[in-house]
Coordinates of C-alpha atoms in Angstrom, one line a residue:
X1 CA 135.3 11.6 166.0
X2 CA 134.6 8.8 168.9
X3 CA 134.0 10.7 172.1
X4 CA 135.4 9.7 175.3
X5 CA 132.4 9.8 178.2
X6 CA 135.0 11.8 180.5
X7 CA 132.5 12.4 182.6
X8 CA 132.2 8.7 183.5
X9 CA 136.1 8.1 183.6
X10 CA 136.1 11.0 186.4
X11 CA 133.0 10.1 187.9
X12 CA 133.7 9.5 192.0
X13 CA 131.5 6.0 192.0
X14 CA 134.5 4.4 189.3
X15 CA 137.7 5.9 191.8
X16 CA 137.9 2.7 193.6
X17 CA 141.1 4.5 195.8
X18 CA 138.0 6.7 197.1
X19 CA 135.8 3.4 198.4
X20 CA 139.7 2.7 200.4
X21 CA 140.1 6.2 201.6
X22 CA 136.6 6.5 202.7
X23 CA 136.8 3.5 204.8
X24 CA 139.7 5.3 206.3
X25 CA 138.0 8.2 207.7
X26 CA 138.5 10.8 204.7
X27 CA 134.7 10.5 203.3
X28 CA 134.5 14.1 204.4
X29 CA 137.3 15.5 202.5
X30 CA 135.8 13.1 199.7
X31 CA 132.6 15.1 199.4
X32 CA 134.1 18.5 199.8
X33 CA 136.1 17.8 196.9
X34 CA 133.2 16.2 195.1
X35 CA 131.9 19.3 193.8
X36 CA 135.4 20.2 192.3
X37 CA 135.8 16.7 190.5
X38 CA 132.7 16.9 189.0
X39 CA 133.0 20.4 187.5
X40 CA 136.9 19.5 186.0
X41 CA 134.3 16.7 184.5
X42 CA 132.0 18.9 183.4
X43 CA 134.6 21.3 181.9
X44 CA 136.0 18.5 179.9
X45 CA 132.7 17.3 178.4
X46 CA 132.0 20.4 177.1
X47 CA 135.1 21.1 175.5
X48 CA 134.7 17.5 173.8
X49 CA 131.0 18.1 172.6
X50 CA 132.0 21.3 171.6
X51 CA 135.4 20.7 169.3
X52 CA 134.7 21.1 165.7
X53 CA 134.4 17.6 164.2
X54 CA 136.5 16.7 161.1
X55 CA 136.2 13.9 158.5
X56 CA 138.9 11.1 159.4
X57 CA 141.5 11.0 156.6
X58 CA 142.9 8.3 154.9
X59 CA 146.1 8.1 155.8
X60 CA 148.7 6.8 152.6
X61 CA 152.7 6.6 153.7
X62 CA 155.3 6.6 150.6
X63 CA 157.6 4.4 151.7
X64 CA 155.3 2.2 151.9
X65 CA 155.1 1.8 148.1
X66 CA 158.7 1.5 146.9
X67 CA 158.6 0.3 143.5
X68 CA 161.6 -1.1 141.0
X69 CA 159.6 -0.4 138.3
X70 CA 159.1 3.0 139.5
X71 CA 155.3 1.9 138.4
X72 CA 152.4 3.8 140.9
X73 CA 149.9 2.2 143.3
X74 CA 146.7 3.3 142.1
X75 CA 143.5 4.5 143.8
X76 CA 140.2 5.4 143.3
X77 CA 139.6 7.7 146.1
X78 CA 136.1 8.5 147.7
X79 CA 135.1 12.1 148.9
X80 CA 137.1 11.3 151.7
X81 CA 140.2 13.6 152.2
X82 CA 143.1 11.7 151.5
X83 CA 146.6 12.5 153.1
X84 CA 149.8 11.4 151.8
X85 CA 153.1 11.3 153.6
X86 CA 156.8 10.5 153.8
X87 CA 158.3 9.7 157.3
X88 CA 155.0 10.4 159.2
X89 CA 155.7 8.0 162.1
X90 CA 159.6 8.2 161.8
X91 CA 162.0 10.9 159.5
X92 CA 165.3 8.9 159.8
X93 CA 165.3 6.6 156.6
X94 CA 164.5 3.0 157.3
X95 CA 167.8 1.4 156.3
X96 CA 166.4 -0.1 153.5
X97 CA 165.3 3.0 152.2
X98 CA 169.1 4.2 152.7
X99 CA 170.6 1.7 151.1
X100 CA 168.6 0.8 148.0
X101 CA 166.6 4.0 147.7
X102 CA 163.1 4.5 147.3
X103 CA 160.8 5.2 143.9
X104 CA 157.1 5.4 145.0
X105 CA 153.7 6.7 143.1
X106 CA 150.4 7.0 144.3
X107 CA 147.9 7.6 141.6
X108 CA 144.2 8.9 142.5
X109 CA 141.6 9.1 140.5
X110 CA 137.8 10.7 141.3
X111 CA 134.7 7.7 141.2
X112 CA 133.1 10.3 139.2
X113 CA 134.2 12.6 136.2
X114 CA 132.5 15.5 137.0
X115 CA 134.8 15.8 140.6
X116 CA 138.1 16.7 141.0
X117 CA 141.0 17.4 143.7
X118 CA 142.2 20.3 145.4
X119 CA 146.3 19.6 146.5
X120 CA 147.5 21.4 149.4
X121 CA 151.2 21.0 150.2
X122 CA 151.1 20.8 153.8
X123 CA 154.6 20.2 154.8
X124 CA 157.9 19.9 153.5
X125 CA 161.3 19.1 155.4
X126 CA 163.6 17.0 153.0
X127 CA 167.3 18.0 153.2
X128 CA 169.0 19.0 150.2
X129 CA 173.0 17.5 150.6
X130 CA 174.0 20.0 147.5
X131 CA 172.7 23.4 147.3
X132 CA 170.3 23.3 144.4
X133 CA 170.2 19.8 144.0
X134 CA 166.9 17.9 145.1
X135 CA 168.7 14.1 145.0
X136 CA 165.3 13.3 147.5
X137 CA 162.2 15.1 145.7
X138 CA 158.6 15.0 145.2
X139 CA 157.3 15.7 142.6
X140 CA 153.4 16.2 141.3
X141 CA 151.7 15.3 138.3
X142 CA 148.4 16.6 137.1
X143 CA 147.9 19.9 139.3
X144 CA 146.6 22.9 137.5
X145 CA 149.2 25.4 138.6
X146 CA 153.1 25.8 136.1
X147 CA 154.9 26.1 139.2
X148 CA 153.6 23.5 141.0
X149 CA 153.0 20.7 138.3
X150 CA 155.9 18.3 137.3
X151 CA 158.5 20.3 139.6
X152 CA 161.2 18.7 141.7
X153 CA 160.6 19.8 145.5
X154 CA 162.9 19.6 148.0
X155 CA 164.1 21.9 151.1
X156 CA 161.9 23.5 153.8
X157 CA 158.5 24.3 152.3
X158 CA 156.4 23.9 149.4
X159 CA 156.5 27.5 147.5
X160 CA 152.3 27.4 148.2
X161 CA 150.1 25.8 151.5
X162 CA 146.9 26.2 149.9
X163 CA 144.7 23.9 148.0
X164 CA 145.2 23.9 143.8
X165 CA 143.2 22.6 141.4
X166 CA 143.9 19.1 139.3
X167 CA 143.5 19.5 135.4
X168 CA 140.9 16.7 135.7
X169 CA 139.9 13.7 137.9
X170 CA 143.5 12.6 138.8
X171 CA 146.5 13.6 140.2
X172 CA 149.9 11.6 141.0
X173 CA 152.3 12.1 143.5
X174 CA 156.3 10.4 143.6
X175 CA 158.9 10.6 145.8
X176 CA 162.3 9.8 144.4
X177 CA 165.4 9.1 146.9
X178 CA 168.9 7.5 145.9
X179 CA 170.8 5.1 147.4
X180 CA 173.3 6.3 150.4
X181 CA 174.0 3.3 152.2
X182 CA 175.7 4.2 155.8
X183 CA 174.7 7.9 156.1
X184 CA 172.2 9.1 158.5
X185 CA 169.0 10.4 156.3
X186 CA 165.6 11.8 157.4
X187 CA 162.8 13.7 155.0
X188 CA 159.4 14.1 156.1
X189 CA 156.5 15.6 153.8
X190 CA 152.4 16.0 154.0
X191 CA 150.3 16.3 151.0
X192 CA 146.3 16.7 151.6
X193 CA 144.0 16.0 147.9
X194 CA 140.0 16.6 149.1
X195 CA 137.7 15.7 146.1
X196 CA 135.7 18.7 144.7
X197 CA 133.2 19.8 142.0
X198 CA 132.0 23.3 141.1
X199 CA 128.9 24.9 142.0
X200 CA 128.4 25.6 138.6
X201 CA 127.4 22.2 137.7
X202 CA 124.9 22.7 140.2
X203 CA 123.6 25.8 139.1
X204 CA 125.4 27.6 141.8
X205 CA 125.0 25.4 144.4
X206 CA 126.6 22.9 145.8
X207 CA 125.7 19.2 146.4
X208 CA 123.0 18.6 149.4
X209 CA 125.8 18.6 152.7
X210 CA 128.5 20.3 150.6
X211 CA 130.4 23.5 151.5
X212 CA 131.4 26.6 148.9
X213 CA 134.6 27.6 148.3
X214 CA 135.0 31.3 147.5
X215 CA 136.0 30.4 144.8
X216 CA 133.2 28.1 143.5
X217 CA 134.5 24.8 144.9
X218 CA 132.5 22.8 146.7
X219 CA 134.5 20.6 149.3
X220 CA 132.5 18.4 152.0
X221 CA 132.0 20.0 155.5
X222 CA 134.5 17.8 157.4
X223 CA 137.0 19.3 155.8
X224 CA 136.5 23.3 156.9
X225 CA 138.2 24.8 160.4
X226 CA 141.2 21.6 160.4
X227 CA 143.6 23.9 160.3
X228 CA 144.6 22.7 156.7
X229 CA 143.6 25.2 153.5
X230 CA 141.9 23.2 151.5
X231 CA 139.8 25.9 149.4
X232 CA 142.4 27.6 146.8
X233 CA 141.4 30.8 148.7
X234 CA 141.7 29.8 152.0
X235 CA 137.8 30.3 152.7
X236 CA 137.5 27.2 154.8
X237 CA 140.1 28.4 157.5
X238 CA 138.3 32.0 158.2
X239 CA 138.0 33.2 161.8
X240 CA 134.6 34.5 160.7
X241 CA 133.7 30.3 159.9
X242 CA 135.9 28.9 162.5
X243 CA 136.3 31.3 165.2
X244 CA 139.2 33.5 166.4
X245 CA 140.6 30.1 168.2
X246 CA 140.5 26.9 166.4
X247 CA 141.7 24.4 168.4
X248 CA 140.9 21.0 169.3
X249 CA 140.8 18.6 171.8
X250 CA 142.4 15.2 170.4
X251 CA 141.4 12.0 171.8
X252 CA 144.8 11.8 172.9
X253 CA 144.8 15.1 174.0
X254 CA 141.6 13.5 175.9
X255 CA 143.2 11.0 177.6
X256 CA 146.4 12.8 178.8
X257 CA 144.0 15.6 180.7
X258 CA 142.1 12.7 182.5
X259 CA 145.2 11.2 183.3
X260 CA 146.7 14.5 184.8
X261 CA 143.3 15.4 186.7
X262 CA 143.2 11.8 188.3
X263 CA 147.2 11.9 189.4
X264 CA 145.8 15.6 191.0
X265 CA 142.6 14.0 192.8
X266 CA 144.7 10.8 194.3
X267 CA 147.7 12.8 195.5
X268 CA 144.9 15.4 197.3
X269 CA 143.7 12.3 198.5
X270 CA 146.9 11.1 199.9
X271 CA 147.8 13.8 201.7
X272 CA 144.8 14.6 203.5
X273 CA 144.9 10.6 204.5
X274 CA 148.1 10.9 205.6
X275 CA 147.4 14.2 207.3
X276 CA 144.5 12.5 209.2
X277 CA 146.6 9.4 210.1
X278 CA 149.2 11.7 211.9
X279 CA 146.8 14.0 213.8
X280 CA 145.1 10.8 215.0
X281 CA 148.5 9.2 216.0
X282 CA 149.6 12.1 217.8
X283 CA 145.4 12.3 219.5
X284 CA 146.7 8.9 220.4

């Protein structure tokens, strides 16, 4: 992921408000906080250059893809993990959605046949308005798993969150809704496919760059320690591979600490220049 230089964001020569207050008399307050500024800098770099890096996903929304047909957008996906969603950026139904209803496919298939995708059901929040009775669904096509394949899903969670194995090279995801027009409806679902191939067809090993699977299947590297089991035996997610703490710093997550630490350094600043105005009025 692109790196923010916080180091430089924070550094004291960029804080213009400091060339102000310096010319104010505060340049020795300035330089005794110096040494704090730049080790908050410091503390952030590190923490950047040291996050676990992950393989950007492409991103693929549902509703998006609302067909009449009911026919599926097809794709021929890379190695690249590819996510799929419904109501990612908003769960309350566009009203379009509400009224007409929504029939969307999104069919993958592997640039090679000797590859195939592991499925891991993320998410799953999609009301059901009768009990037992999925009227908004998803539904998968071509996973190797009886419970899993050609099943209606609705409700809190998917009955499994780790990854499962396509028959072959393709897999097919819908999401079926009916019309309501005037009711208030949100849903929201995350499916994750990562392209794979067994280590067998390397003679045990995987391809040059490639990780193992317990299980045999060799994933790409990006996709270990995200916090998403992408291995059928949850062998990417280990706190022997990633640590007892796998968190990350987000470049939003970036940007909001910077923000915070320069609101801390400027209000310091204001009070010891307001501080230093009053004692010299009252010298005066």
């Amino acid at each position: 992921r692109t790196k923010i230089p916080v180091a430089v964001l924070l550094s004291p020569r960029h804080c213009l408000c400091v060339v102000a207050f310096a010319r104010r008399g505060v340049a020795r307050e300035w330089r005794k906080m110096t040494g704090t500024m730049r080790f908050g800098a410091v503390l952030l770099t590190v923490l950047v250059v040291s996050a676990p890096s992950t393989s950007s996903y492409v991103d693929y929304y549902l509703e998006d893809h609302c067909s009449p047909l009911g026919t599926p957008t097809r794709y021929e996906a890379s190695t690249a993990p590819q996510t799929i969603s419904f109501g990612a950026t908003n769960r309350v139904f566009r009203p379009e959605l509400r009224d007409e209803g929504c029939r969307a496919g999104l069919s993958f298939s592997t640039f090679n046949e000797s590859l195939g995708f592991l499925v891991t059901l993320v998410s799953l929040d999609v009301p059901q308005r009768e009990a037992g009775n999925c009227s908004d669904f998803v539904l998968l096509e071509g996973v190797n798993n009886d419970t899993l394949n050609q099943r209606r899903f609705c409700g809190r969670q998917f009955p499994r969150a780790r990854g499962v194995r396509t028959f072959g090279d393709s897999f097919t995801i819908w999401w079926f809704s009916e019309p309501l027009p005037g009711a208030k409806r949100t849903a929201s679902f995350k499916v994750v496919i990562v392209a794979y191939v067994n280590a067998s067809a390397f003679n045990g090993d995987c391809p040059y760059g490639w990780r193992q699977c317990g299980d045999g299947a060799c994933i790409e590297p990006g996709v270990w320690c995200d916090t998403i089991y992408n291995c059928g035996d949850g062998s990417d997610e280990t706190p022997e591979i990633c640590g007892a703490s796998s968190y990350r710093l987000t470049i939003p997550g970036i940007v909001i600490i910077a923000v915070v630490v320069a609101f801390a350094v400027i209000a310091i600043l204001l009070i010891i220049y307001v501080r230093r105005r009053r004692n010299a009025y009252r010298a005066a």
